[in-house]
């Protein structure tokens, strides 16, 4: 191998600062060679080390009565009774998906599934949270097409249903889209596998696909902002093979049914480097590997390339001595590569040999928990004023009509139907999808196979709220997932997060990050709804322009009895619409303010978002779950973007009936219809349940009022809009197909 001289330029190319390089030399007592530099580079990247975020992530609530495993493993684990466990996590694949949308998104799906099944859980559901640039941007359409195709192609081929997610468009993502993938798996609590490589003298096995040169520096690229030359980073994007992933799942599941495995780890970001170091660090051991034994699909690969490759569909495992033959037989049966590449040691070092020479000998501690832990300075975001209701906000006063407002909102990119996207995903494979949130519901419902219980799953974030107030926006993202789970009758259990922000070296971005985490934590504690896993994605910006702060939250809840759940569907003609929760008509940072009042044109947020009363949120959610359990409501929908008007319209689309709403004398009609006050639900009830539902809510100090009736073929708000259900639904459904067809 040609010796590479380590110059300041080479150090900078590896994403390391001069100070970090000095620390490396100090820890080693010498200068590193190029392989060692590459290993430090990826392990000290933001993507692997969390060096800008670790100290803040520790603030979060991570324990709860149903938490089996919190952050620190490949995925979080929760108890869903009967000896069953749900394993889940969300991760980002943003930079690769912008450079190479199909492979970037596809390998994001493959990677998050490996995080789940490496813990012994069979994947049962996938979700995604996608953020694209404005529709008029020249790249947006091709990015949408490539990302959606990649997600569908990978998930469909593996045979895991994609059951939910969200898709937003905003100019802030023009040059840095977000692709966040979530996977949920099912395991038995006594058969959950962990990654700590405990014990000395145990064999280390490489299984799965061969190693190639794809994905080298993927973790480093994910820890740097984009510039005008980002397309040249295409070789750092991995290439996935879903059919191999399916074989790998089955082989791992078969081996996990034996007692052969001590520890197992997915080769994700930083590939063989991160998997070996993380296993050794958690187990308190050293690792010695012979790179000549690594299965390779390209000739002449160097130690540097093998250790930094992010080729997909690969796993590393430590086996019980004497059980090697079991793994070899199983993986050969599934036509996968299997090789004994090393052994655990008592040295505390990572030692690599290649062609009978030692090419790396470095201590593991500085690469693991002892990696840099930065205390970056930050500026807390400024508080914004409240947007008070004023007659100038009335559509009629502004020279338009309520009908036009509704049409503008329901055909806006964020609200319009995403059917074009979710119809490309197989939602029913495996046969346990009860309801898919892709089609407009609040949360997906997936049956636990062979039982009468189910889990509910959702993803949420409202970036415009976080931009306006990072603390309240962080609270709201958690609260909305809580609300979505309650809307289907599920007991919310825990969340995973994917924290997408710009450059943490900027004080304003770091301030948004810190305050978001504090908001997330406040909501988790108040709602008894802990964080069990997650991912941080920083440097999401191009040429100094950061994305809107986007802390995406994935929530999981339990439906104990599938005879007691609710969805948007189920409302009947003649039923009453009841609004639960306090309505002040809050328009700050609302969709109405953005699209109708023109606030979206401003470079900075103008007004504060709706505050989140967590006590009220918990009370309302508990009551809604009680109503569903007692069969007092026919359908349920939480209120979010677009307020009451859009919630009622979405319910009408789902049920095929119109409605007639009647406003409140206490709040101006436009604010009553389009305000985005938090902690609210719209429920449909039969005549004999109307008074009991309202009166019981009031005894619990939950505001409740009848706001309308269901029936007919028109969408009517007295004094406001009057639209055809059929025509409006057609406009709602047609925006995205028309856009993609142009």
XYZ file of C-alpha atoms in Angstrom:
742
model
C 0.000 0.000 0.000
C 1.353 3.410 -0.949
C 2.228 5.476 2.103
C 0.231 8.696 2.342
C 1.867 11.714 3.938
C -0.367 13.292 6.589
C -0.428 17.003 5.803
C -2.738 19.727 7.194
C -4.656 19.501 3.921
C -5.182 15.737 4.353
C -6.351 16.307 7.938
C -8.838 18.963 6.783
C -10.117 16.686 4.013
C -11.010 14.204 6.751
C -13.194 16.758 8.534
C -10.817 17.115 11.477
C -9.644 20.395 12.968
C -6.010 21.165 13.788
C -6.822 20.886 17.493
C -8.473 17.495 16.995
C -5.432 16.251 15.099
C -3.192 17.382 17.959
C -5.374 15.432 20.408
C -5.115 12.324 18.205
C -1.314 12.580 18.176
C -1.324 13.061 21.946
C -3.556 10.015 22.555
C -1.408 7.839 20.295
C 1.925 9.259 21.414
C 2.770 9.567 17.714
C 1.294 10.675 14.394
C -1.373 8.372 12.949
C -0.992 6.626 9.613
C -3.655 7.171 6.940
C -5.779 4.183 8.032
C -5.743 5.361 11.643
C -6.530 8.922 10.565
C -9.493 7.674 8.568
C -10.777 5.719 11.565
C -10.507 8.753 13.857
C -12.129 10.863 11.158
C -15.311 8.808 10.976
C -15.532 8.020 14.691
C -15.089 11.686 15.615
C -17.547 12.894 12.985
C -20.824 14.385 14.226
C -22.630 11.412 12.710
C -20.807 8.868 14.908
C -19.550 10.775 17.960
C -22.451 13.203 18.595
C -19.728 15.559 19.785
C -21.892 18.693 19.575
C -25.037 17.099 20.979
C -24.125 14.444 23.571
C -24.172 16.699 26.592
C -27.604 18.048 25.655
C -29.147 14.699 24.761
C -28.411 13.546 28.309
C -31.050 16.002 29.551
C -33.834 13.898 28.064
C -36.161 11.559 29.908
C -35.155 8.049 28.839
C -36.762 5.820 31.462
C -40.358 4.722 31.938
C -42.457 1.884 33.240
C -42.494 0.183 29.828
C -38.917 0.998 28.756
C -36.690 -2.073 28.463
C -33.800 -0.372 26.614
C -33.296 3.333 26.147
C -30.729 5.252 24.060
C -27.285 3.728 23.640
C -28.134 0.628 21.654
C -28.982 0.103 18.002
C -32.645 0.866 18.800
C -34.971 1.396 21.750
C -37.038 -1.416 23.272
C -40.421 -1.189 25.013
C -42.719 -3.667 26.760
C -46.117 -4.295 25.132
C -47.232 -7.068 27.499
C -47.405 -10.855 27.115
C -43.614 -11.117 26.883
C -43.632 -9.096 23.634
C -41.296 -6.185 22.929
C -41.323 -3.480 20.287
C -37.938 -2.335 18.986
C -37.847 0.956 17.067
C -35.729 3.851 15.896
C -35.657 6.722 13.419
C -32.567 7.866 11.510
C -31.615 10.388 8.849
C -30.218 9.768 5.379
C -30.365 13.378 4.245
C -27.120 14.126 2.464
C -26.985 10.851 0.489
C -30.607 11.305 -0.603
C -29.929 14.764 -2.005
C -26.873 13.586 -3.955
C -28.363 10.293 -5.179
C -32.094 10.249 -4.294
C -32.945 6.646 -5.174
C -29.972 4.934 -3.513
C -29.797 7.455 -0.674
C -33.402 6.852 0.344
C -33.280 3.103 -0.321
C -30.192 2.554 1.808
C -31.703 4.728 4.521
C -34.576 2.251 4.714
C -32.193 -0.713 4.668
C -29.998 0.776 7.376
C -32.805 1.508 9.813
C -34.216 -1.993 9.356
C -30.805 -3.461 10.228
C -30.729 -1.384 13.415
C -33.954 -3.096 14.405
C -33.351 -6.709 13.399
C -29.816 -6.673 14.804
C -31.566 -6.591 18.189
C -33.531 -9.742 17.444
C -36.703 -8.032 16.250
C -38.439 -8.884 13.004
C -39.295 -5.607 11.202
C -43.085 -5.217 10.971
C -43.506 -1.615 9.813
C -41.629 1.251 8.174
C -42.445 4.960 8.213
C -40.735 8.022 6.792
C -40.663 11.779 7.269
C -39.720 13.656 4.095
C -38.962 17.344 3.578
C -38.423 18.740 0.092
C -37.784 22.204 -1.305
C -40.444 24.429 -2.812
C -42.240 22.827 -5.770
C -40.945 25.479 -8.188
C -37.302 24.653 -7.457
C -35.725 22.897 -10.488
C -34.530 19.897 -8.459
C -37.608 19.268 -6.309
C -39.614 17.124 -8.707
C -36.736 14.760 -9.506
C -35.830 14.503 -5.819
C -39.416 13.586 -4.904
C -39.543 10.969 -7.652
C -36.167 9.444 -6.746
C -36.672 9.373 -2.983
C -40.176 7.905 -3.155
C -39.055 5.301 -5.684
C -36.086 4.371 -3.487
C -38.190 3.986 -0.341
C -40.824 1.936 -2.129
C -38.375 -0.243 -4.030
C -36.407 -1.232 -0.937
C -39.275 -1.716 1.517
C -41.507 -3.478 -0.987
C -38.775 -5.904 -2.040
C -37.848 -6.788 1.532
C -41.512 -7.340 2.302
C -42.015 -4.888 5.178
C -45.061 -2.584 4.941
C -44.575 1.183 4.807
C -47.535 2.330 6.886
C -47.130 6.021 7.593
C -45.173 9.221 7.452
C -45.360 12.844 6.412
C -44.200 14.975 3.494
C -43.582 18.740 3.557
C -42.335 21.272 1.041
C -40.497 24.488 1.947
C -37.883 26.642 0.262
C -35.620 26.119 3.280
C -35.018 22.551 2.045
C -34.265 23.545 -1.567
C -30.631 22.480 -1.398
C -30.739 20.077 1.551
C -33.731 17.757 1.649
C -34.498 15.590 4.676
C -35.146 11.859 4.437
C -35.850 10.405 7.882
C -36.637 6.693 8.038
C -38.274 4.855 10.942
C -38.573 1.106 11.491
C -40.544 -0.840 14.079
C -39.849 -4.488 14.900
C -41.345 -7.193 17.093
C -39.309 -9.414 19.436
C -39.726 -11.527 22.514
C -38.450 -9.749 25.608
C -36.193 -12.665 26.525
C -34.691 -12.774 23.014
C -33.472 -9.190 22.612
C -29.843 -8.982 21.456
C -27.324 -6.310 22.397
C -24.012 -5.068 20.996
C -21.595 -5.275 23.954
C -18.771 -7.642 22.954
C -18.084 -9.047 26.420
C -15.380 -11.630 27.052
C -11.852 -12.196 25.784
C -10.858 -14.733 23.150
C -14.246 -14.831 21.437
C -14.414 -15.122 17.630
C -15.589 -12.132 15.579
C -17.595 -12.940 12.452
C -18.403 -10.852 9.390
C -21.668 -11.815 7.643
C -23.788 -10.555 4.742
C -22.594 -8.906 1.540
C -19.048 -8.391 0.356
C -17.223 -5.127 1.004
C -16.769 -2.699 -1.880
C -15.672 0.873 -2.324
C -19.162 2.411 -2.159
C -19.988 4.706 0.731
C -16.419 5.521 1.750
C -16.520 8.728 3.830
C -20.311 8.524 4.084
C -20.284 9.366 7.811
C -17.872 12.250 7.241
C -20.005 13.618 4.399
C -23.082 13.427 6.638
C -21.218 15.637 9.122
C -20.446 18.470 6.717
C -22.531 21.128 5.048
C -23.107 21.180 1.304
C -21.608 23.552 -1.221
C -21.777 23.991 -4.986
C -19.559 20.919 -5.512
C -21.713 18.495 -3.504
C -22.715 16.476 -6.561
C -19.088 15.327 -6.770
C -19.696 13.421 -3.513
C -21.804 10.839 -5.347
C -19.226 8.034 -4.703
C -19.835 8.451 -0.945
C -23.434 7.233 -1.361
C -24.004 3.557 -0.629
C -25.697 1.109 -2.985
C -28.339 -1.182 -1.520
C -29.729 -4.617 -2.379
C -33.092 -5.328 -0.703
C -33.087 -8.981 -1.740
C -29.813 -9.543 0.121
C -31.294 -7.669 3.085
C -34.210 -10.114 3.131
C -31.796 -13.062 3.174
C -29.801 -11.369 5.928
C -32.926 -10.897 8.059
C -33.870 -14.555 7.763
C -30.326 -15.803 8.422
C -29.937 -13.568 11.487
C -33.335 -14.611 12.839
C -32.376 -18.259 12.423
C -29.034 -17.785 14.184
C -30.714 -15.783 16.949
C -32.921 -18.786 17.710
C -29.730 -20.552 18.872
C -27.431 -19.615 21.764
C -24.456 -18.853 19.530
C -24.456 -15.023 19.652
C -22.722 -12.976 22.351
C -23.081 -9.604 20.595
C -24.219 -8.339 17.231
C -23.954 -4.993 15.457
C -25.060 -3.593 12.110
C -22.334 -2.187 9.884
C -24.003 1.179 9.382
C -22.271 4.542 9.203
C -18.497 4.008 9.118
C -19.048 0.311 8.411
C -16.496 -2.092 9.823
C -14.903 0.705 11.844
C -17.925 1.781 13.869
C -19.331 -1.721 14.327
C -16.091 -3.154 15.732
C -15.289 -0.133 17.903
C -18.799 0.266 19.331
C -18.982 -3.432 20.237
C -15.567 -3.326 21.873
C -16.203 -0.047 23.694
C -19.506 -1.253 25.189
C -17.992 -4.611 26.152
C -14.801 -3.183 27.609
C -12.558 -5.307 25.392
C -10.070 -4.943 22.572
C -10.384 -6.217 19.014
C -7.855 -7.759 16.671
C -8.885 -8.281 13.046
C -7.164 -9.702 9.974
C -8.411 -7.649 7.031
C -7.252 -10.298 4.581
C -10.254 -12.337 5.788
C -12.819 -9.621 4.966
C -14.975 -10.704 1.979
C -14.261 -8.204 -0.805
C -16.014 -7.655 -4.109
C -13.280 -5.436 -5.554
C -9.607 -6.197 -6.029
C -6.757 -4.355 -4.396
C -8.763 -2.820 -1.566
C -6.628 -1.068 1.038
C -7.140 -1.296 4.817
C -8.341 2.326 4.691
C -10.996 1.439 2.115
C -12.146 -1.713 3.898
C -12.501 -0.001 7.258
C -14.336 3.051 5.908
C -16.534 1.379 3.306
C -20.267 1.652 3.953
C -21.277 -1.192 1.663
C -24.743 -2.291 2.662
C -26.317 -5.458 4.090
C -23.425 -6.388 6.404
C -23.288 -7.343 10.085
C -20.540 -7.997 12.622
C -21.062 -10.446 15.466
C -19.186 -11.994 18.360
C -19.944 -15.683 18.808
C -19.635 -18.210 21.589
C -16.425 -20.218 21.093
C -17.269 -23.612 19.690
C -20.462 -22.343 18.025
C -18.793 -20.988 14.891
C -20.012 -23.883 12.760
C -23.641 -22.979 13.493
C -23.215 -19.510 12.007
C -21.245 -20.794 9.031
C -23.890 -23.395 8.165
C -26.775 -20.919 8.465
C -25.228 -18.103 6.436
C -23.945 -20.417 3.741
C -27.439 -21.928 3.497
C -28.825 -18.429 2.858
C -26.082 -17.826 0.240
C -24.454 -15.030 2.239
C -20.787 -14.361 2.917
C -19.567 -15.490 6.331
C -16.000 -15.195 7.604
C -14.155 -15.267 10.908
C -12.210 -12.000 10.765
C -10.953 -11.514 14.292
C -11.026 -12.091 18.019
C -11.792 -10.101 21.166
C -8.745 -9.254 23.285
C -7.844 -7.750 26.654
C -5.693 -4.970 25.170
C -8.331 -2.241 24.899
C -6.934 -1.552 21.424
C -8.148 -1.911 17.858
C -5.413 -3.840 16.078
C -5.658 -4.496 12.332
C -3.368 -6.620 10.204
C -3.179 -6.740 6.420
C -0.809 -8.881 4.391
C 0.946 -9.975 7.585
C 1.641 -6.373 8.679
C 0.053 -4.364 11.479
C -1.627 -1.409 9.774
C -3.500 -0.013 12.772
C -2.958 -0.112 16.540
C -4.985 2.466 18.400
C -6.739 2.596 21.789
C -10.511 2.147 21.614
C -11.440 4.548 24.437
C -10.720 7.769 22.481
C -12.873 6.419 19.656
C -15.859 5.595 21.877
C -17.182 7.300 24.994
C -13.961 9.288 25.347
C -14.432 10.982 21.952
C -14.683 14.808 21.923
C -17.658 16.172 23.856
C -17.978 19.800 22.853
C -19.695 22.543 24.809
C -20.538 24.771 21.880
C -21.643 28.323 22.676
C -25.176 29.258 21.677
C -27.584 32.152 21.604
C -31.079 31.401 22.912
C -33.691 32.277 20.265
C -35.544 35.544 20.783
C -39.151 35.522 21.964
C -41.678 36.673 19.383
C -44.833 38.691 19.927
C -48.295 37.151 19.910
C -50.370 37.651 16.772
C -53.639 39.092 18.066
C -56.836 38.779 16.088
C -57.619 41.834 14.028
C -60.326 42.468 11.470
C -57.683 42.870 8.752
C -57.135 39.105 8.965
C -60.709 38.393 7.890
C -60.743 37.005 4.320
C -63.636 39.245 3.309
C -61.874 42.334 4.641
C -58.799 41.251 2.675
C -60.833 41.132 -0.522
C -61.092 37.382 -0.874
C -63.553 34.748 0.302
C -63.644 31.882 2.757
C -64.124 29.503 -0.175
C -60.866 30.693 -1.719
C -59.053 30.361 1.607
C -60.125 26.725 1.984
C -59.144 25.938 -1.599
C -55.732 27.558 -1.084
C -55.104 25.581 2.097
C -56.241 22.152 0.909
C -54.292 22.431 -2.354
C -51.128 23.718 -0.672
C -48.158 21.313 -0.984
C -48.104 20.465 2.731
C -51.826 19.668 2.993
C -52.768 18.253 -0.416
C -53.172 14.477 -0.639
C -49.954 12.463 -0.759
C -51.700 9.501 -2.382
C -49.259 9.664 -5.312
C -46.515 8.878 -2.784
C -48.069 6.288 -0.509
C -49.647 4.254 -3.269
C -46.092 3.364 -4.318
C -45.553 1.695 -0.943
C -46.842 -1.766 -0.088
C -48.902 -1.071 3.037
C -50.507 -4.483 3.518
C -47.682 -7.009 3.069
C -47.396 -9.311 6.122
C -51.173 -9.037 6.532
C -51.241 -7.156 9.851
C -51.789 -3.538 8.773
C -55.145 -2.599 10.297
C -55.053 1.042 9.232
C -52.451 3.120 7.436
C -51.860 6.746 8.351
C -50.641 7.313 4.786
C -54.251 7.662 3.697
C -54.898 10.558 6.052
C -55.367 8.937 9.447
C -53.702 10.172 12.608
C -51.606 7.050 13.264
C -50.964 3.732 11.566
C -52.264 0.629 13.340
C -50.398 -2.667 13.018
C -51.673 -5.852 14.630
C -49.291 -7.955 16.700
C -49.478 -11.112 14.634
C -51.743 -13.794 16.005
C -53.170 -11.583 18.773
C -55.981 -9.086 19.288
C -53.665 -6.250 20.265
C -51.871 -3.740 18.073
C -49.379 -0.937 18.079
C -50.069 2.556 16.763
C -47.238 4.486 15.103
C -46.847 8.065 13.893
C -44.231 10.648 12.870
C -44.605 14.396 13.325
C -42.931 17.793 13.363
C -44.080 21.310 12.475
C -40.863 23.112 11.434
C -42.504 26.534 11.173
C -43.362 26.303 14.912
C -39.774 25.306 15.782
C -38.424 28.156 13.653
C -40.644 30.616 15.499
C -39.993 29.198 18.992
C -37.675 26.209 19.325
C -38.838 25.356 22.848
C -42.572 25.434 22.093
C -41.947 23.803 18.713
C -40.071 20.940 20.377
C -42.907 20.504 22.866
C -45.483 20.570 20.092
C -43.759 17.908 17.976
C -43.904 15.476 20.888
C -47.439 16.530 21.855
C -48.730 15.998 18.335
C -47.457 12.428 18.205
C -49.089 11.888 21.607
C -52.341 13.324 20.235
C -52.179 11.186 17.105
C -51.762 8.018 19.155
C -54.600 8.985 21.487
C -56.790 9.679 18.436
C -56.780 5.996 17.539
C -57.200 4.831 21.133
C -53.581 3.860 21.798
C -51.753 4.328 25.080
C -48.672 6.409 24.132
C -45.548 4.624 25.379
C -42.345 6.157 24.011
C -40.746 8.157 21.219
C -37.742 8.095 18.945
C -36.384 11.306 17.453
C -34.442 12.504 14.438
C -33.026 15.948 15.171
C -32.256 17.739 11.888
C -30.489 21.101 12.207
C -27.921 23.293 10.481
C -24.313 24.037 11.406
C -23.801 23.744 15.187
C -20.792 26.045 14.959
C -23.295 28.876 14.478
C -24.644 30.169 17.781
C -28.162 30.699 16.457
C -28.415 27.120 15.134
C -26.990 25.684 18.351
C -29.507 27.767 20.285
C -32.362 26.284 18.279
C -30.986 22.798 18.893
C -30.637 23.218 22.656
C -34.045 24.830 23.149
C -35.736 22.177 20.990
C -34.268 19.426 23.147
C -35.453 21.223 26.264
C -38.943 21.490 24.769
C -38.957 17.824 23.771
C -37.858 16.861 27.270
C -40.510 19.029 28.926
C -43.218 17.296 26.887
C -41.798 13.817 27.503
C -41.762 14.359 31.258
C -45.227 15.891 31.464
C -46.767 13.187 29.276
C -44.757 10.282 30.782
C -43.595 9.547 27.259
C -39.805 8.911 27.246
C -37.223 8.963 24.447
C -35.784 5.485 23.831
C -33.722 5.997 20.670
C -32.873 8.568 18.064
C -30.463 10.282 15.743
C -28.886 13.712 15.382
C -28.277 15.143 11.915
C -26.329 18.408 11.888
C -24.715 20.509 9.151
C -27.908 20.406 7.095
C -27.178 23.546 5.131
C -25.796 24.666 1.810
C -23.490 27.625 1.290
C -24.271 28.848 4.798
C -28.055 28.607 4.489
C -29.479 26.274 7.139
C -32.653 24.224 6.839
C -35.603 25.092 9.076
C -34.963 23.365 12.430
C -36.728 20.005 12.143
C -36.787 17.755 15.216
C -38.887 14.915 13.789
C -40.561 12.699 16.386
C -41.732 9.107 15.963
C -44.235 7.861 18.515
C -45.363 4.329 19.408
C -48.393 3.338 21.484
C -50.298 0.204 22.443
C -53.891 -0.734 21.619
C -54.638 -3.538 24.062
C -57.862 -4.615 22.369
C -58.520 -4.164 18.656
C -62.234 -4.090 19.347
C -61.599 -0.679 20.893
C -59.894 1.661 18.449
C -60.916 4.619 16.279
C -59.871 6.288 13.034
C -61.010 9.168 10.854
C -63.531 6.787 9.324
C -66.719 5.652 10.992
C -68.735 8.880 11.165
C -72.368 8.535 10.121
C -74.785 10.930 8.537
C -76.759 12.812 11.169
C -74.073 12.568 13.846
C -72.779 15.601 15.720
C -69.298 17.067 15.617
C -67.859 17.900 19.032
C -64.693 19.931 19.579
C -62.646 19.024 22.654
C -60.017 21.433 23.956
C -59.685 25.170 24.395
C -60.105 27.418 21.342
C -58.696 30.954 21.396
C -58.171 31.172 17.636
C -54.337 31.225 17.718
C -53.001 32.252 14.312
C -49.319 32.916 15.002
C -47.107 30.644 12.837
C -50.273 28.991 11.506
C -50.804 27.734 7.995
C -53.396 30.486 7.574
C -50.844 33.143 8.532
C -48.260 31.642 6.198
C -50.421 31.217 3.118
C -53.223 33.738 3.484
C -51.631 36.559 5.483
C -48.386 36.178 3.526
C -46.082 35.502 6.479
C -44.314 32.731 4.550
C -42.689 35.410 2.388
C -40.776 36.772 5.371
C -37.191 35.622 5.864
C -37.761 35.292 9.621
C -40.825 34.196 11.628
C -43.027 37.121 12.586
C -45.082 35.809 15.490
C -45.014 33.166 18.184
C -46.523 29.726 17.552
C -49.396 28.357 19.643
C -48.300 27.481 23.194
C -48.610 23.868 24.320
C -50.357 23.367 27.677
C -49.025 19.930 28.578
C -51.435 19.381 31.471
C -54.359 20.110 29.189
C -52.791 17.915 26.492
C -52.564 14.951 28.845
C -56.090 15.446 30.181
C -57.645 15.686 26.718
C -55.702 12.673 25.429
C -56.703 10.555 28.405
C -60.341 11.523 27.913
C -60.308 10.726 24.185
C -58.861 7.283 24.879
C -61.640 6.745 27.428
C -64.297 7.783 24.903
C -62.899 5.331 22.349
C -62.701 2.548 24.924
C -66.324 3.212 25.974
C -67.469 3.409 22.319
C -68.858 6.902 22.797
C -67.348 8.264 19.557
C -67.600 7.070 15.951
C -64.539 8.836 14.550
C -61.717 10.977 15.920
C -59.288 13.452 14.401
C -56.712 15.655 16.102
C -56.496 19.314 15.106
C -53.232 20.509 13.608
C -52.368 22.426 10.397
C -55.339 24.477 9.254
C -57.239 24.084 12.528
C -60.870 23.063 12.846
C -61.779 23.717 9.212
C -59.184 21.352 7.778
C -59.793 18.702 10.444
C -63.509 18.667 9.579
C -62.762 18.604 5.847
C -60.315 15.690 6.191
C -62.913 13.813 8.220
C -65.469 14.505 5.497
C -63.092 13.182 2.814
C -62.568 9.985 4.812
C -66.290 9.352 5.377
C -67.889 10.681 2.198
C -70.314 13.014 4.002
C -70.409 16.781 4.141
C -70.994 18.870 7.270
C -72.328 22.142 8.587
C -70.268 24.037 11.140
C -71.525 26.904 13.275
C -69.001 29.299 14.823
C -68.514 30.651 18.312
C -69.506 34.132 19.427
C -66.285 34.367 21.473
C -63.781 34.038 18.623
C -63.802 35.693 15.165
C -64.930 33.192 12.530
C -61.625 33.112 10.594
C -59.677 32.478 13.822
C -62.224 29.897 15.006
C -61.982 28.018 11.724
C -58.257 28.287 10.999
C -56.594 28.891 14.383
C -54.158 26.210 15.494
C -54.650 26.072 19.257
C -53.055 22.891 20.584
C -54.460 19.955 22.534
C -57.689 19.688 20.550
C -59.694 16.850 19.007
C -62.710 16.696 16.720
C -64.994 13.730 17.420
C -68.229 12.550 15.839
C -70.918 11.291 18.214
C -74.423 9.890 17.963
C -77.372 11.851 19.369
C -77.596 9.828 22.593
C -73.893 10.408 23.325
C -73.805 14.152 22.636
C -74.707 15.471 26.083
C -72.794 12.816 28.061
C -69.606 13.449 26.038
C -69.800 17.223 26.539
C -70.903 17.193 30.182
C -68.281 14.623 31.246
C -65.558 16.613 29.493
C -66.556 19.753 31.369
C -66.463 17.973 34.725
C -62.853 17.102 33.850
C -62.144 20.779 33.028
C -61.804 19.965 29.338
C -63.590 22.566 27.168
C -66.158 20.878 24.920
C -68.771 22.170 22.519
C -70.912 20.995 19.661
C -69.584 22.671 16.512
C -71.617 21.055 13.743
C -73.495 18.165 12.200
C -72.560 15.577 9.581
C -74.487 15.039 6.377
C -75.177 16.116 2.834
C -72.766 16.730 0.014
C -71.483 20.167 0.921
C -68.835 21.534 3.261
C -70.462 24.470 5.057
C -69.340 26.868 7.748
C -72.168 29.264 8.498
C -71.112 32.773 7.506
C -67.919 31.367 5.995
C -67.380 28.765 3.289
C -69.819 26.663 1.281
C -68.123 24.143 -1.019
C -68.918 20.962 -2.875
C -67.498 17.927 -1.079
C -66.843 16.137 -4.358
C -65.168 19.068 -6.122
C -63.066 20.006 -3.102
C -61.941 16.426 -2.616
C -60.955 16.252 -6.285
C -58.829 19.397 -5.934
C -57.217 17.978 -2.784
C -56.335 14.726 -4.556
C -55.108 16.241 -7.800
C -52.350 18.653 -6.749
C -49.474 16.188 -6.384
C -50.291 13.954 -9.390
C -50.653 17.068 -11.550
C -47.365 18.441 -10.244
C -45.459 15.217 -10.871
C -47.012 14.813 -14.323
C -45.977 18.249 -15.599
